[in-house]
Each structure stands twice: as structure tokens, then as C-alpha cells.
JSON list of C-alpha atoms in Angstrom, two decimals:
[
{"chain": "F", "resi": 6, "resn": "UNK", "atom": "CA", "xyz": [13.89, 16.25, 18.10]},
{"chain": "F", "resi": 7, "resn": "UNK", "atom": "CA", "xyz": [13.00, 13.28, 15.56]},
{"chain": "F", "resi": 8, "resn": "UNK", "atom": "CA", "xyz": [9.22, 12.49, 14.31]},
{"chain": "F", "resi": 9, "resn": "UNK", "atom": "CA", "xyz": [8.11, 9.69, 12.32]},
{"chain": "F", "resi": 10, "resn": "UNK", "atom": "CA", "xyz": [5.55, 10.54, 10.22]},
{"chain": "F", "resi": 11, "resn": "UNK", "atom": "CA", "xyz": [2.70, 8.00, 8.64]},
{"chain": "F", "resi": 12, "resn": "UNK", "atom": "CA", "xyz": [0.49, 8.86, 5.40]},
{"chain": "F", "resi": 13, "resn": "UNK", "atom": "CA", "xyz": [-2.10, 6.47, 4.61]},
{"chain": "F", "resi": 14, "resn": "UNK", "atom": "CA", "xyz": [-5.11, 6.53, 1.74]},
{"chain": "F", "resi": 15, "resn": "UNK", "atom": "CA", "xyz": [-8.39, 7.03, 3.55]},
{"chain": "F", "resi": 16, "resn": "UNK", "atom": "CA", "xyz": [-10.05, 3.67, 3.55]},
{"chain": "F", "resi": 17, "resn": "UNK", "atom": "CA", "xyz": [-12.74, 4.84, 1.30]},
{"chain": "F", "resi": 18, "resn": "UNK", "atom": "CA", "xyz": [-9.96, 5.58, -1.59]},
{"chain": "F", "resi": 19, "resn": "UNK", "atom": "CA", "xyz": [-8.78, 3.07, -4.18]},
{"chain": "F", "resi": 20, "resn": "UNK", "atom": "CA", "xyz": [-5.04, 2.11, -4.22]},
{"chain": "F", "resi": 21, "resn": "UNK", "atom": "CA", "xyz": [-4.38, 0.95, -7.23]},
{"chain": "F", "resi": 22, "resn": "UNK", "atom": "CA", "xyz": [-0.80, 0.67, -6.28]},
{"chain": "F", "resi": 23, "resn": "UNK", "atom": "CA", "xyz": [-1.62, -1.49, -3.20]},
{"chain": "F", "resi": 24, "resn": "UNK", "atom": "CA", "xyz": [-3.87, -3.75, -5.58]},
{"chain": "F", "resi": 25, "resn": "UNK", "atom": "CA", "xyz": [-0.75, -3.97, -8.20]},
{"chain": "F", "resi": 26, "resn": "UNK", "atom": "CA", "xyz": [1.52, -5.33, -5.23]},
{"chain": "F", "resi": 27, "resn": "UNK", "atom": "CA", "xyz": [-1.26, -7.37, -3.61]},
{"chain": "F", "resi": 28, "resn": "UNK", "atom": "CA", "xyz": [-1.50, -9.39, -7.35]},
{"chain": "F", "resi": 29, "resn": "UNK", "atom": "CA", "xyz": [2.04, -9.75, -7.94]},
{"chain": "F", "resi": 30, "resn": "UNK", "atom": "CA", "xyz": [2.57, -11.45, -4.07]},
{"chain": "F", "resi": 31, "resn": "UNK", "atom": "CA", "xyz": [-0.47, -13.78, -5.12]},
{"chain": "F", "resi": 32, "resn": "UNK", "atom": "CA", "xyz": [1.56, -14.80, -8.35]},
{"chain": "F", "resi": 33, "resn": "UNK", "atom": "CA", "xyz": [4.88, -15.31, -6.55]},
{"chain": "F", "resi": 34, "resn": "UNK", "atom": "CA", "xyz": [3.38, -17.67, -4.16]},
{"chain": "F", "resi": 35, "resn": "UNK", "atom": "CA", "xyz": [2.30, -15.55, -1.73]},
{"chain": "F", "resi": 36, "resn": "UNK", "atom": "CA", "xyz": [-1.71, -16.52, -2.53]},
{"chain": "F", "resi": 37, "resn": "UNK", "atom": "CA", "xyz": [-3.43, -15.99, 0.55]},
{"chain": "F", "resi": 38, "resn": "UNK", "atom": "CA", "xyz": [-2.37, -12.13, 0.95]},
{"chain": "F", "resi": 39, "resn": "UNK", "atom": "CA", "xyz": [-5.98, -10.62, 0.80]},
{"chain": "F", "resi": 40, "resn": "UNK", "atom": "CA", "xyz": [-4.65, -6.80, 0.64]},
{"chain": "F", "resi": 41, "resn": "UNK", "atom": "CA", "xyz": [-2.76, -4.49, 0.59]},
{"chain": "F", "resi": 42, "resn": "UNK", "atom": "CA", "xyz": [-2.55, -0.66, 0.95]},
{"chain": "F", "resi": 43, "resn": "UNK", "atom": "CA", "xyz": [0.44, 1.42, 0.31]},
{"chain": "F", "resi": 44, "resn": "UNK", "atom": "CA", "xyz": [0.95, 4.45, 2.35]},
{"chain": "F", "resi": 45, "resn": "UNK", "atom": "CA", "xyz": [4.65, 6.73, 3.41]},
{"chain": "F", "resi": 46, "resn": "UNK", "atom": "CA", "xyz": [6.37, 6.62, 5.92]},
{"chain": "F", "resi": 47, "resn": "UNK", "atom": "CA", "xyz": [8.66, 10.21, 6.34]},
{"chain": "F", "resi": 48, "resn": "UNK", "atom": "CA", "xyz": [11.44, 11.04, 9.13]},
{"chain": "F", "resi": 49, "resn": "UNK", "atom": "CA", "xyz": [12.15, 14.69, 9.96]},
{"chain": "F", "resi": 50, "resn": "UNK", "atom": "CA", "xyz": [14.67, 16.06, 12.08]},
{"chain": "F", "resi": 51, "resn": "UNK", "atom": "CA", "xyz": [12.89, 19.08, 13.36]},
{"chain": "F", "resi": 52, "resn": "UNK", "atom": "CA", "xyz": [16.17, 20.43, 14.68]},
{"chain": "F", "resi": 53, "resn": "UNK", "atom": "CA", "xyz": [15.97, 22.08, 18.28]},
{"chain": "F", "resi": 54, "resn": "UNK", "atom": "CA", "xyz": [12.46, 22.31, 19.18]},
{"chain": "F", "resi": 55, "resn": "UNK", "atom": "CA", "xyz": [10.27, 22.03, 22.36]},
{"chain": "F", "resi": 56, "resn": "UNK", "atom": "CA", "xyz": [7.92, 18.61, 22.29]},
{"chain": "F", "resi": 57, "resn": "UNK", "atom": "CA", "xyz": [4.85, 20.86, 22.64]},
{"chain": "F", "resi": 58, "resn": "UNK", "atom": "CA", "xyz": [6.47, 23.05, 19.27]},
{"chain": "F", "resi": 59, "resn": "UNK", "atom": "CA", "xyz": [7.23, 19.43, 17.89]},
{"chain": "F", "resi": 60, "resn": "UNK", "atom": "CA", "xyz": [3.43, 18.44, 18.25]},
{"chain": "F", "resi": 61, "resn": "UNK", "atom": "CA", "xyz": [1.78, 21.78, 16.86]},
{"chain": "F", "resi": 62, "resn": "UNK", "atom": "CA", "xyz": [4.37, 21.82, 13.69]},
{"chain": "F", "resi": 63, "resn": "UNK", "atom": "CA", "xyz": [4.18, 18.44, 12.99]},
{"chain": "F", "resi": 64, "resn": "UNK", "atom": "CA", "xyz": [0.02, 18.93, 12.15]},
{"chain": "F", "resi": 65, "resn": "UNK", "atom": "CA", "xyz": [1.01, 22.24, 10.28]},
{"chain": "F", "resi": 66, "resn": "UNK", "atom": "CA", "xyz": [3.24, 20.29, 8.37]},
{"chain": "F", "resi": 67, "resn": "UNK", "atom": "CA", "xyz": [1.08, 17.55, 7.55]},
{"chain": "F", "resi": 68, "resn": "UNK", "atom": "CA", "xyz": [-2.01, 19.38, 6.70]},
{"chain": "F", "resi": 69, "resn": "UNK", "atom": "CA", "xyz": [0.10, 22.33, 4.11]},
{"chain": "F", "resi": 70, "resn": "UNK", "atom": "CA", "xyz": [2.80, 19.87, 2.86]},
{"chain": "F", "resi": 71, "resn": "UNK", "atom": "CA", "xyz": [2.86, 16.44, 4.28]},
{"chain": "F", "resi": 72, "resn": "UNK", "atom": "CA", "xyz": [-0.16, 14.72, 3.39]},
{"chain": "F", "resi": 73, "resn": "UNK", "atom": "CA", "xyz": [-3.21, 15.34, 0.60]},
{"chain": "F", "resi": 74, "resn": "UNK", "atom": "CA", "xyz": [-6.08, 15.55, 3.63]},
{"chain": "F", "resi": 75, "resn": "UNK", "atom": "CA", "xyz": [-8.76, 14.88, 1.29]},
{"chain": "F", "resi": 76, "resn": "UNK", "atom": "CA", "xyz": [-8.06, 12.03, 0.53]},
{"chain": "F", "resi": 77, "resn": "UNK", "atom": "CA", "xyz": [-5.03, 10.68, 3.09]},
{"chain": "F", "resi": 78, "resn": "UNK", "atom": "CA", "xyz": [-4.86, 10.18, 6.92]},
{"chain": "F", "resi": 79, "resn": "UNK", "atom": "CA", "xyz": [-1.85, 11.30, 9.07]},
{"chain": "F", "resi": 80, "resn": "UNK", "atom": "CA", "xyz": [-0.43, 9.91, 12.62]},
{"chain": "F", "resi": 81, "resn": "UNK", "atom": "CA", "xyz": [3.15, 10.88, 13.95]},
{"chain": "F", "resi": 82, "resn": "UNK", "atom": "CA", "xyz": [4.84, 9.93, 16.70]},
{"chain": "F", "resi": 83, "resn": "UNK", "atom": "CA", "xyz": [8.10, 12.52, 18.28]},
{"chain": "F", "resi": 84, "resn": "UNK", "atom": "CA", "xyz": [11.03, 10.22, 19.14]},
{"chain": "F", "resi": 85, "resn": "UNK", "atom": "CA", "xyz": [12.84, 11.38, 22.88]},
{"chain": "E", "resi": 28, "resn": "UNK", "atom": "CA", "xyz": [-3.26, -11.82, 10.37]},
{"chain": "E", "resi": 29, "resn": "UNK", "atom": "CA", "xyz": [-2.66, -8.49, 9.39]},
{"chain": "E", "resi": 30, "resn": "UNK", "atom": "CA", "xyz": [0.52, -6.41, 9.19]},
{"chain": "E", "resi": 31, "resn": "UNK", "atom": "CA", "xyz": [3.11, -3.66, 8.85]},
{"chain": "E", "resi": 32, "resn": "UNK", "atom": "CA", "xyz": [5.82, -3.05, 6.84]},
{"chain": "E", "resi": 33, "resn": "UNK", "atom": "CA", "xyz": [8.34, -0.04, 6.92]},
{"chain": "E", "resi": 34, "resn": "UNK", "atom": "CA", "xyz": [10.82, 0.08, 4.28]},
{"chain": "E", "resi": 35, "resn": "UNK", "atom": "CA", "xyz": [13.36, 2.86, 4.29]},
{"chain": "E", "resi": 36, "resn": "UNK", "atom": "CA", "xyz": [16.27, 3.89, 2.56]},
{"chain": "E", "resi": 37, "resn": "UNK", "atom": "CA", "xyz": [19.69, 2.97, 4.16]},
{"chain": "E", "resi": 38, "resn": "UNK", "atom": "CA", "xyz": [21.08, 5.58, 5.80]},
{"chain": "E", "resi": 39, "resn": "UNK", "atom": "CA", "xyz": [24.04, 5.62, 3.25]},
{"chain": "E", "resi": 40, "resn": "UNK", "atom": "CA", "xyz": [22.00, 6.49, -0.19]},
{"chain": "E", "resi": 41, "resn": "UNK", "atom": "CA", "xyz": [20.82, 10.00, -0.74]},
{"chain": "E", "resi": 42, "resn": "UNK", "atom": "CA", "xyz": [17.52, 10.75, -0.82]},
{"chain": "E", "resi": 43, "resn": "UNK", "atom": "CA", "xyz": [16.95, 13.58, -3.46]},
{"chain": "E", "resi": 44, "resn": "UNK", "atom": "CA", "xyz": [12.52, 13.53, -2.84]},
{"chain": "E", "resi": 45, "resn": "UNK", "atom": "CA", "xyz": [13.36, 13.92, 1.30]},
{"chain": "E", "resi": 46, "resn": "UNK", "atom": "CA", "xyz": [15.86, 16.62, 0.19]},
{"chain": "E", "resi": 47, "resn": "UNK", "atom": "CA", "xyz": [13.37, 18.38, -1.93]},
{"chain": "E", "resi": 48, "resn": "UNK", "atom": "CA", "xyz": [10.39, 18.54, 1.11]},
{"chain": "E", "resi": 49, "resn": "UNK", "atom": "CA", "xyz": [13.24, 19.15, 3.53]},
{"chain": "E", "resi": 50, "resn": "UNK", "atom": "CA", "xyz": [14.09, 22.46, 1.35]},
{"chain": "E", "resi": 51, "resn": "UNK", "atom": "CA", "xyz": [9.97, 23.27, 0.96]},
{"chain": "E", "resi": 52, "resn": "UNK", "atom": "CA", "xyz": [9.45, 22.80, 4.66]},
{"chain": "E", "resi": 53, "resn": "UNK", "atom": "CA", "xyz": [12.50, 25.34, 5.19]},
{"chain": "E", "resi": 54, "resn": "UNK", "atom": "CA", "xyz": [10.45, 27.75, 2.74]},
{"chain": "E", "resi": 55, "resn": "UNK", "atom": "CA", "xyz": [7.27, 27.41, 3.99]},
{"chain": "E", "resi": 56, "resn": "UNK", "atom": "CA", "xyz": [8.36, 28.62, 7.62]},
{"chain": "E", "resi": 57, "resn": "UNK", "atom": "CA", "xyz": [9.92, 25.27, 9.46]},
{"chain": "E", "resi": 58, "resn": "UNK", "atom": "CA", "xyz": [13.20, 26.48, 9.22]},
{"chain": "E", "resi": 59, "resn": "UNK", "atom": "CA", "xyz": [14.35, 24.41, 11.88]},
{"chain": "E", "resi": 60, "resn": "UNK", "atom": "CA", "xyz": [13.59, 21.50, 10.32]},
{"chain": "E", "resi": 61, "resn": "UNK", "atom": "CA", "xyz": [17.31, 19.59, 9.65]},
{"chain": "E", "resi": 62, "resn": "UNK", "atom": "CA", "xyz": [16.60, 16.19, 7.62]},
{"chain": "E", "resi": 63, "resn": "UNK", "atom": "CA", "xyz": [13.71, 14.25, 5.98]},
{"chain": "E", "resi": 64, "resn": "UNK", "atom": "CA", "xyz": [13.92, 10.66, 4.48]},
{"chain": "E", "resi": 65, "resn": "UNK", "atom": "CA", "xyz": [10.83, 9.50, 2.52]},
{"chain": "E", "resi": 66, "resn": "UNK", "atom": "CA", "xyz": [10.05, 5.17, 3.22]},
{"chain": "E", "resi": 67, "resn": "UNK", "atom": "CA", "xyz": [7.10, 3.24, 2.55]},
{"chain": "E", "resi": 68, "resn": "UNK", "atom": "CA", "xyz": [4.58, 1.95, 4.98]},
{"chain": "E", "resi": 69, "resn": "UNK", "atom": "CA", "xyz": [3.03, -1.17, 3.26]},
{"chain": "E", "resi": 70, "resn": "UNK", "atom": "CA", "xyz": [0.06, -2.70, 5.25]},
{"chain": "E", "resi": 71, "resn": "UNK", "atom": "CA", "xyz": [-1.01, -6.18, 4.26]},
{"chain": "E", "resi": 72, "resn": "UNK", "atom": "CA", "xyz": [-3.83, -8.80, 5.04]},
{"chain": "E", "resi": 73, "resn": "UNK", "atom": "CA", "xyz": [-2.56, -11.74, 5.08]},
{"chain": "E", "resi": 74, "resn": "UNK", "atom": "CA", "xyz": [-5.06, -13.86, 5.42]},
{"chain": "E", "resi": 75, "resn": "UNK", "atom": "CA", "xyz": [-5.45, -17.05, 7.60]},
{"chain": "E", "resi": 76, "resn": "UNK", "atom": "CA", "xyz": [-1.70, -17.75, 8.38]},
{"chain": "E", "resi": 77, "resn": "UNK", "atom": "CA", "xyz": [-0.01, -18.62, 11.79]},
{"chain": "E", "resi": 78, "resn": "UNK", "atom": "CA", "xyz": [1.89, -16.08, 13.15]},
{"chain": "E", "resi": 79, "resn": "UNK", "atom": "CA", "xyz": [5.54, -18.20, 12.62]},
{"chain": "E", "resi": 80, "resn": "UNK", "atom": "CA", "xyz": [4.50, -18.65, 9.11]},
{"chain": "E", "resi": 81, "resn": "UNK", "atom": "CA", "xyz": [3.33, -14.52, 8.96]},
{"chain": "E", "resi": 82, "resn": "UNK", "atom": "CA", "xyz": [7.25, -14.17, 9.87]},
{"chain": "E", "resi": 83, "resn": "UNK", "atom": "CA", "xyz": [9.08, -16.29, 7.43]},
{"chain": "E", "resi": 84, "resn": "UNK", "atom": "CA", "xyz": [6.45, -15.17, 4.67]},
{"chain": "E", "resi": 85, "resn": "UNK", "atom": "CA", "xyz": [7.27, -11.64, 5.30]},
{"chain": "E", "resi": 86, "resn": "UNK", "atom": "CA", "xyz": [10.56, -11.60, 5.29]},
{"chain": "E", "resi": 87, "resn": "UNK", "atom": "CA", "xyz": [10.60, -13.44, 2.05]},
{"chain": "E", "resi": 88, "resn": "UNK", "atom": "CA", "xyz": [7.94, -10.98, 0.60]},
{"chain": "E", "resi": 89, "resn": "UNK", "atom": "CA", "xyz": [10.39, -8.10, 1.37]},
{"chain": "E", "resi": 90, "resn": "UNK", "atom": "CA", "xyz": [13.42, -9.88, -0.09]},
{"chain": "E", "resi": 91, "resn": "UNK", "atom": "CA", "xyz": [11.55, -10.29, -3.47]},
{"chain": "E", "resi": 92, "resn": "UNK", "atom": "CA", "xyz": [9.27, -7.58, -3.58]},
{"chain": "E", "resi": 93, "resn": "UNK", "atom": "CA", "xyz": [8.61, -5.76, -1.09]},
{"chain": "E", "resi": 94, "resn": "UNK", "atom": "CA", "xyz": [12.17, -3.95, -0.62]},
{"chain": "E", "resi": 95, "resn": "UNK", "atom": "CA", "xyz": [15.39, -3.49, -2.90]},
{"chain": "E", "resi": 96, "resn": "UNK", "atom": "CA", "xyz": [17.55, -4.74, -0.21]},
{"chain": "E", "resi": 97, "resn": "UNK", "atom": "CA", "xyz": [20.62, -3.35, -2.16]},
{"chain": "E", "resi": 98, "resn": "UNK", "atom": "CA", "xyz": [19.43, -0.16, -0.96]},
{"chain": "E", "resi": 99, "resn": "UNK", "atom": "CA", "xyz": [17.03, -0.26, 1.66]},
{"chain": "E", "resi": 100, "resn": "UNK", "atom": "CA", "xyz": [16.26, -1.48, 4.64]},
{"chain": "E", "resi": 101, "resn": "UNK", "atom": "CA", "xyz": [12.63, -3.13, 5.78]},
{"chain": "E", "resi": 102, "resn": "UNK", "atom": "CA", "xyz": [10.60, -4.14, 9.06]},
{"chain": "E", "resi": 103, "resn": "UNK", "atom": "CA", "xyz": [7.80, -5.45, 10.02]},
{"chain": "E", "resi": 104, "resn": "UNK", "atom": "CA", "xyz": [5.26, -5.95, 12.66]},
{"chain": "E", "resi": 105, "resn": "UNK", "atom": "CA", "xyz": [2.89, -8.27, 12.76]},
{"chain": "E", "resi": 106, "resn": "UNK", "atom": "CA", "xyz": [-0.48, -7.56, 14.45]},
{"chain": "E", "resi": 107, "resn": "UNK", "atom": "CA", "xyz": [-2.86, -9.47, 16.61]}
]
């Protein structure tokens, strides 16, 4: 069973690293870009699991390991 | 015109920071769990662009920015 994983800064939290990117584009020519947030993007291979197992381990995962809940928002989606 | 862009590693270069939460998820009791890749998720604003221009303009963002296309691979959707 795959999962894609998505970990995004709440909208409320600063990304300086977004802002960095968002600059640069403007410089190279890209100068209407009005923003832009970075977040990660992780693909697991849970191995042999039920869809319901998938689903349950997949928040486990996220909230102990995955993503920084305080401060970042989580969606996945189980491939098959 | 806002949108979404996933860049990931090609499948062909290693990916020692998946490796490493692969390995912690293992520890931490999802033993099942077989691979993880780490990509970025980039969301932009692009501002008041036609959708055909939103394409070519994000394809050249990724080529010279966005993405090391020696290495990794990008795509994008483009909402709305």
C-alpha cells in the first residue's frame, strides 16, 4: 500500500523560505508571482497493510513523526 | 491563478533524509513501513496570468529554480 503524504505551514506561520523563492522568481522575470509557500511532500510504502490500517497509521505517523502539528497541517491520500 | 508544484527526487538518486524517517518510523512501531522519499510541495500565487501562460511560466520556473532537473523530477497543477 503507497500514501502520499502533504506537510504544509499553517497559514498563520511565516515562511521565510517561501518568501526567499517568491523574490528570486520576481527577479528572474517571473514578477507577477504574488506568493509562495513551501511545504513536503513524502511517499511511504507502508508495506502490506489493510486501507483502514493504512488510514489510522498514516495520522499516527503524522502527528509523532511526520509533521510539527503546532505549527504545520497534514493531508494524505493511500494510492490502490 | 494559483498553483501546485511537486518536485521529487528521481527514482534513481538515493535519498539518505527518506532513509533516515524510513528507519525512525521502523523504530517507533511502523515496522511495516518499506520506503519513504522526501519532495517538495511548492504552492504559488501567480497572480493575474492566463492559464496557457500559467503553463509555459511554470515549467520555466521549475527548469531555473524551482527543480534541479539533473536530479529531480517536477509537476504541476494549476488551479481554478
Amino acid at each position: 500500500m503507497k500514501a502520499k503524504v502533504y506537510v504544509r505551514l499553517k497559514k498563520s506561520i511565516a515562511d521565510p523560505q517561501g518568501t526567499a523563492i517568491k523574490g528570486m522568481l520576481n527577479k528572474i522575470g517571473f514578477s507577477k508571482v504574488e506568493d509562495v509557500r513551501i511545504g513536503k511532500l513524502i511517499e511511504l510504502d507502508l508495506g502490506d497493510v489493510a486501507k483502514e490500517d493504512a488510514e489510522v497509521q498514516l495520522n499516527e505517523m503524522c502527528k509523532k513523526l511526520l509533521a510539527n502539528t503546532v505549527i504545520e497541517d497534514y493531508r494524505f491520500e493511500i494510492e490502490g
